[in-house]
Tab-separated table of C-alpha atoms in Angstrom:
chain	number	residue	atom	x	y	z
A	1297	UNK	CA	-8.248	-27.389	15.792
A	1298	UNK	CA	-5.170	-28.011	13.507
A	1299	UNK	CA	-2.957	-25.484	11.564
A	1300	UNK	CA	-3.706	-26.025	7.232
A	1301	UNK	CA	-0.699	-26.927	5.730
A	1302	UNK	CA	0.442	-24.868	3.388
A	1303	UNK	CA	-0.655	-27.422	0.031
A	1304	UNK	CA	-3.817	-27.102	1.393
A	1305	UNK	CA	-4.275	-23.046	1.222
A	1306	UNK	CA	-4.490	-22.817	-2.407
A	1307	UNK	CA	-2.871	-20.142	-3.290
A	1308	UNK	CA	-3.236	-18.872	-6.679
A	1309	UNK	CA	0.313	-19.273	-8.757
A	1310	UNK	CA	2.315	-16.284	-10.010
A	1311	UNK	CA	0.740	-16.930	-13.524
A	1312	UNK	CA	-2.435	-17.216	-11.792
A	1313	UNK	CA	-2.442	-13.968	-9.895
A	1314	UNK	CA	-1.007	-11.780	-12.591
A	1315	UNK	CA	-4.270	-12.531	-14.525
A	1316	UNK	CA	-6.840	-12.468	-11.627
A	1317	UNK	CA	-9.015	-9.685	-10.333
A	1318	UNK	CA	-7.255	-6.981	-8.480
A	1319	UNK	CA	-8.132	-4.378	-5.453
A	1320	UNK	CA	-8.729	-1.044	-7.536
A	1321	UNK	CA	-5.723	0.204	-5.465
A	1322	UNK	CA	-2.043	1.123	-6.139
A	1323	UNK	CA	-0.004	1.748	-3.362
A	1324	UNK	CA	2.267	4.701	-3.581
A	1325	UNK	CA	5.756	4.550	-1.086
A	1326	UNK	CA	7.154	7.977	-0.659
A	1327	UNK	CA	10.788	7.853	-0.251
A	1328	UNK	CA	10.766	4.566	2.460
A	1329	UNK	CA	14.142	3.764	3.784
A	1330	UNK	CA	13.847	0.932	5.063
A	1331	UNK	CA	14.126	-2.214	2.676
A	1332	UNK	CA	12.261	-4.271	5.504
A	1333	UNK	CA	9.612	-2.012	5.211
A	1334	UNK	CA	9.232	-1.872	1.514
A	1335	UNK	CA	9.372	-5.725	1.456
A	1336	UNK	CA	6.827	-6.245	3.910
A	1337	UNK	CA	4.510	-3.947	2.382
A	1338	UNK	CA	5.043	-5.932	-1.502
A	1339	UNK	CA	3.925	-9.105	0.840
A	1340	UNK	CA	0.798	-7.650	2.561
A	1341	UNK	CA	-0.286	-5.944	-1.171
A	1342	UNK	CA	0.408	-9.635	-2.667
A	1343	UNK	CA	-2.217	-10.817	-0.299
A	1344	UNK	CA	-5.178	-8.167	-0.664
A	1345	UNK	CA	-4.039	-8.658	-4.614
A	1346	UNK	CA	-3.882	-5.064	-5.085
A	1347	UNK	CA	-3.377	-3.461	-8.568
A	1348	UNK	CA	0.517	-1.777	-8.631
A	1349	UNK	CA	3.064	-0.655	-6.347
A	1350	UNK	CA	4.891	2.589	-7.250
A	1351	UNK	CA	8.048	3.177	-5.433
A	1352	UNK	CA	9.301	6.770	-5.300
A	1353	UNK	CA	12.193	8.921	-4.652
A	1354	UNK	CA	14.250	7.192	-2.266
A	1355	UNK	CA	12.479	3.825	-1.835
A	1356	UNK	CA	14.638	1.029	-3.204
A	1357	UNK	CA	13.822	-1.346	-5.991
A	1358	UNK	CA	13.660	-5.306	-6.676
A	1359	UNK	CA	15.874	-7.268	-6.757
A	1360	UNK	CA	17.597	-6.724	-3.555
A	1361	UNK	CA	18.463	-9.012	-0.829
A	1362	UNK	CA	17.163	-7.246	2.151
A	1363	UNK	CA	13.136	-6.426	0.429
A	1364	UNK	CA	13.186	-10.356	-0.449
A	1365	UNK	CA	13.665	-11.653	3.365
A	1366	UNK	CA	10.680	-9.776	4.289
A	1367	UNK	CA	8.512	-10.212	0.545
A	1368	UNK	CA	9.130	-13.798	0.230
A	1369	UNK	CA	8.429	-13.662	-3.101
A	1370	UNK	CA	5.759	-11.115	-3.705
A	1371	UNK	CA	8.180	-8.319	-5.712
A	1372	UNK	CA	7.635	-11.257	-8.261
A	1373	UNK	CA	3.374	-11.766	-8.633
A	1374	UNK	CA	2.607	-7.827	-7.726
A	1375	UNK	CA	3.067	-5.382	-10.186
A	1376	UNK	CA	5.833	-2.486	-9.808
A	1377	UNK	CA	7.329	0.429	-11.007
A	1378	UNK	CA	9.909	3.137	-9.844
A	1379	UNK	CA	9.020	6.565	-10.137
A	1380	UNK	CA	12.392	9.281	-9.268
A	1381	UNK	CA	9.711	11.661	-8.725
A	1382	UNK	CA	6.883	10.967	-6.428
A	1383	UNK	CA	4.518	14.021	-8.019
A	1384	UNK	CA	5.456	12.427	-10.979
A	1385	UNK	CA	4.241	9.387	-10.006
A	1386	UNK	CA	0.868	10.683	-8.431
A	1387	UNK	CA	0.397	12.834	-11.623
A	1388	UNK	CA	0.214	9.877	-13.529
A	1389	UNK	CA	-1.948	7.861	-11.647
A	1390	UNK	CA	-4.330	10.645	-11.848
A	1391	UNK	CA	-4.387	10.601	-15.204
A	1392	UNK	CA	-4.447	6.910	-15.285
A	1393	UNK	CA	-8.266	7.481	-13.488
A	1394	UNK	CA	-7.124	6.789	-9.451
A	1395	UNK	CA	-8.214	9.100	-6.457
A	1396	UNK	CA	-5.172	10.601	-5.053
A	1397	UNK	CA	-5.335	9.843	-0.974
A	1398	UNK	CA	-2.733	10.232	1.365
A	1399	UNK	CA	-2.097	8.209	4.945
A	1400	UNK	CA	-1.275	10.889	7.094
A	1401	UNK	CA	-2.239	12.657	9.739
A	1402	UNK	CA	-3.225	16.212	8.845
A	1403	UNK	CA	-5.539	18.695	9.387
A	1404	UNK	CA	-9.155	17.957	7.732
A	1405	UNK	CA	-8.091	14.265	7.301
A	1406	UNK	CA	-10.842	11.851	7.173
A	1407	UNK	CA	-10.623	8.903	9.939
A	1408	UNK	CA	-10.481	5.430	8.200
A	1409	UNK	CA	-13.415	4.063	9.982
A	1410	UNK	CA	-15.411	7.059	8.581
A	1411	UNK	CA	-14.223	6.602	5.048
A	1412	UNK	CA	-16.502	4.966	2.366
A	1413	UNK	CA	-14.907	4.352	-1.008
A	1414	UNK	CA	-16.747	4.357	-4.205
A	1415	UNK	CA	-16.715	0.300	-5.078
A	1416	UNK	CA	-16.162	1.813	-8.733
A	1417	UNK	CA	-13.308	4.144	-8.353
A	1418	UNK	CA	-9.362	3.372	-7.809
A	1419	UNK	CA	-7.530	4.726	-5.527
A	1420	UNK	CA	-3.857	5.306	-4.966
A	1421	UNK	CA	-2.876	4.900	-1.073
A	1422	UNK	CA	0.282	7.198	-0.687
A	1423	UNK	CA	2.359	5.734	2.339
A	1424	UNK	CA	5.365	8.567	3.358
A	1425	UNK	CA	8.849	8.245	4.493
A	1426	UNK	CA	9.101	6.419	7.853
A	1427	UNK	CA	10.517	9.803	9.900
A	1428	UNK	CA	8.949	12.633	7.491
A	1429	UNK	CA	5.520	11.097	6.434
A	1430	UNK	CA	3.969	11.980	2.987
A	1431	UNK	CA	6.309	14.383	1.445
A	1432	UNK	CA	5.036	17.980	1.123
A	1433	UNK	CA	5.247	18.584	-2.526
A	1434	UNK	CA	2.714	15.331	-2.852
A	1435	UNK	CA	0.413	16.646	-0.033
A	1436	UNK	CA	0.094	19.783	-1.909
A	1437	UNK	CA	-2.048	17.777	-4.875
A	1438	UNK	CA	-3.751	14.942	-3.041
A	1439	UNK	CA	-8.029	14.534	-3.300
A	1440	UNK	CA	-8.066	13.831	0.187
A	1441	UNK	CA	-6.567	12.171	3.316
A	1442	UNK	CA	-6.926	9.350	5.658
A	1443	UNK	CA	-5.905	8.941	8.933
A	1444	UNK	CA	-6.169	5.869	10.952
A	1445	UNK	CA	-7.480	6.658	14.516
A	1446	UNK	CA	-5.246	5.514	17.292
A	1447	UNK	CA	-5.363	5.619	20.958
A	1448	UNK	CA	-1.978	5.422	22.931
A	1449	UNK	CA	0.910	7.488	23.434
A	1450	UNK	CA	2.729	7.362	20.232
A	1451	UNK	CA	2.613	9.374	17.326
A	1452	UNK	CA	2.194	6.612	14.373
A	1453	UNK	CA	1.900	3.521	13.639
A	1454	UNK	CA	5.084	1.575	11.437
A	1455	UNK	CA	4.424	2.182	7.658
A	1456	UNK	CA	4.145	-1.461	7.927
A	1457	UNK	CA	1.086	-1.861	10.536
A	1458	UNK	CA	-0.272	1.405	8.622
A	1459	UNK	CA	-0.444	-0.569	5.034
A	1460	UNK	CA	-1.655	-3.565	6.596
A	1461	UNK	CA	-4.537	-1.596	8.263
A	1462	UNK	CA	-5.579	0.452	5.052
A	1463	UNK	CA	-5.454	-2.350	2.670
A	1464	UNK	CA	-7.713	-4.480	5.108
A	1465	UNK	CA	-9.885	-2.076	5.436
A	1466	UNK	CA	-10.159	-1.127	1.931
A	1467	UNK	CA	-10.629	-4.567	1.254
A	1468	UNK	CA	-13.176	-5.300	3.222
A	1469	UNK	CA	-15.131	-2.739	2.202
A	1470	UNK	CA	-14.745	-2.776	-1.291
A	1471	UNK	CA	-14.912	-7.085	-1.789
A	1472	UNK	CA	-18.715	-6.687	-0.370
């Protein structure tokens, strides 16, 4: 078996995916810290094309050395906005039509695996602070919550591994 190179992947241009179909998804970060973090996570939403990033409260903002080592790029093709306010931000996106979910863990959260989204709604996937999780004040007016099952000892998964998860899923089972 050999490796593609990366001429032959075709990947869409910048131009290209500004103007091509999108996951009916925005993904909401909730006061992330780390600029690692917040760059990975404009990479992995570059490549399940989702619709918007909103970064909140705390999260830093493009252009910034330390996002671009990990986005390579991406804070460029995916679509972004800073919100001081996280409720802000979620208020908005409810009126802009999106279903308000939170990745937490919580009581009367839904497990991913038994979630089925509605292949014509949006949704906006609110990822929380790295120590604190999903603020409080945004848990308080949320539609519902998701929580990815897991197994071991720990208590979460990296906001990283947790965005990478959701969006797959999401993906998969809304590009059917």
């Amino acid at each position: 078996m050999r490796k593609l190179k990366l001429d032959e992947l075709n990947r869409a241009s910048i131009t290209e995916f500004k103007v091509q179909e999108k996951l009916p998804v925005a993904v909401v970060l909730d006061s992330v810290r780390s600029m690692h973090n917040i760059g990975s996570i404009f990479r992995t939403s570059d490549g399940f094309a989702v619709n918007q990033i909103c970064l909140c409260g705390i999260t830093a903002q493009p252009p910034h050395r330390e996002i671009e080592k990990t986005a390579l790029g991406a804070t460029l093709s995916v679509n972004w906005s800073y919100h001081k306010d996280a409720v802000d931000a979620v208020n908005q996106l409810r009126a802009d039509g999106y279903r308000i979910i939170a990745i937490e863990q919580a009581e009367n959260s839904i497990m991913l695996n038994e979630f089925t989204p509605d292949k014509n709604a949006k949704y906006a996937l609110i990822f929380g602070n790295e120590v604190n999780g999903v603020s409080d004040e945004v848990m308080q007016i949320i539609d519902t919550c998701i929580e990815i099952p897991q197994f071991g000892t720990k208590h979460s998964f990296n906001i990283v591994v947790s965005a990478g998860i959701v969006l797959w899923d999401f993906f998969a089972k809304l590009a059917r």
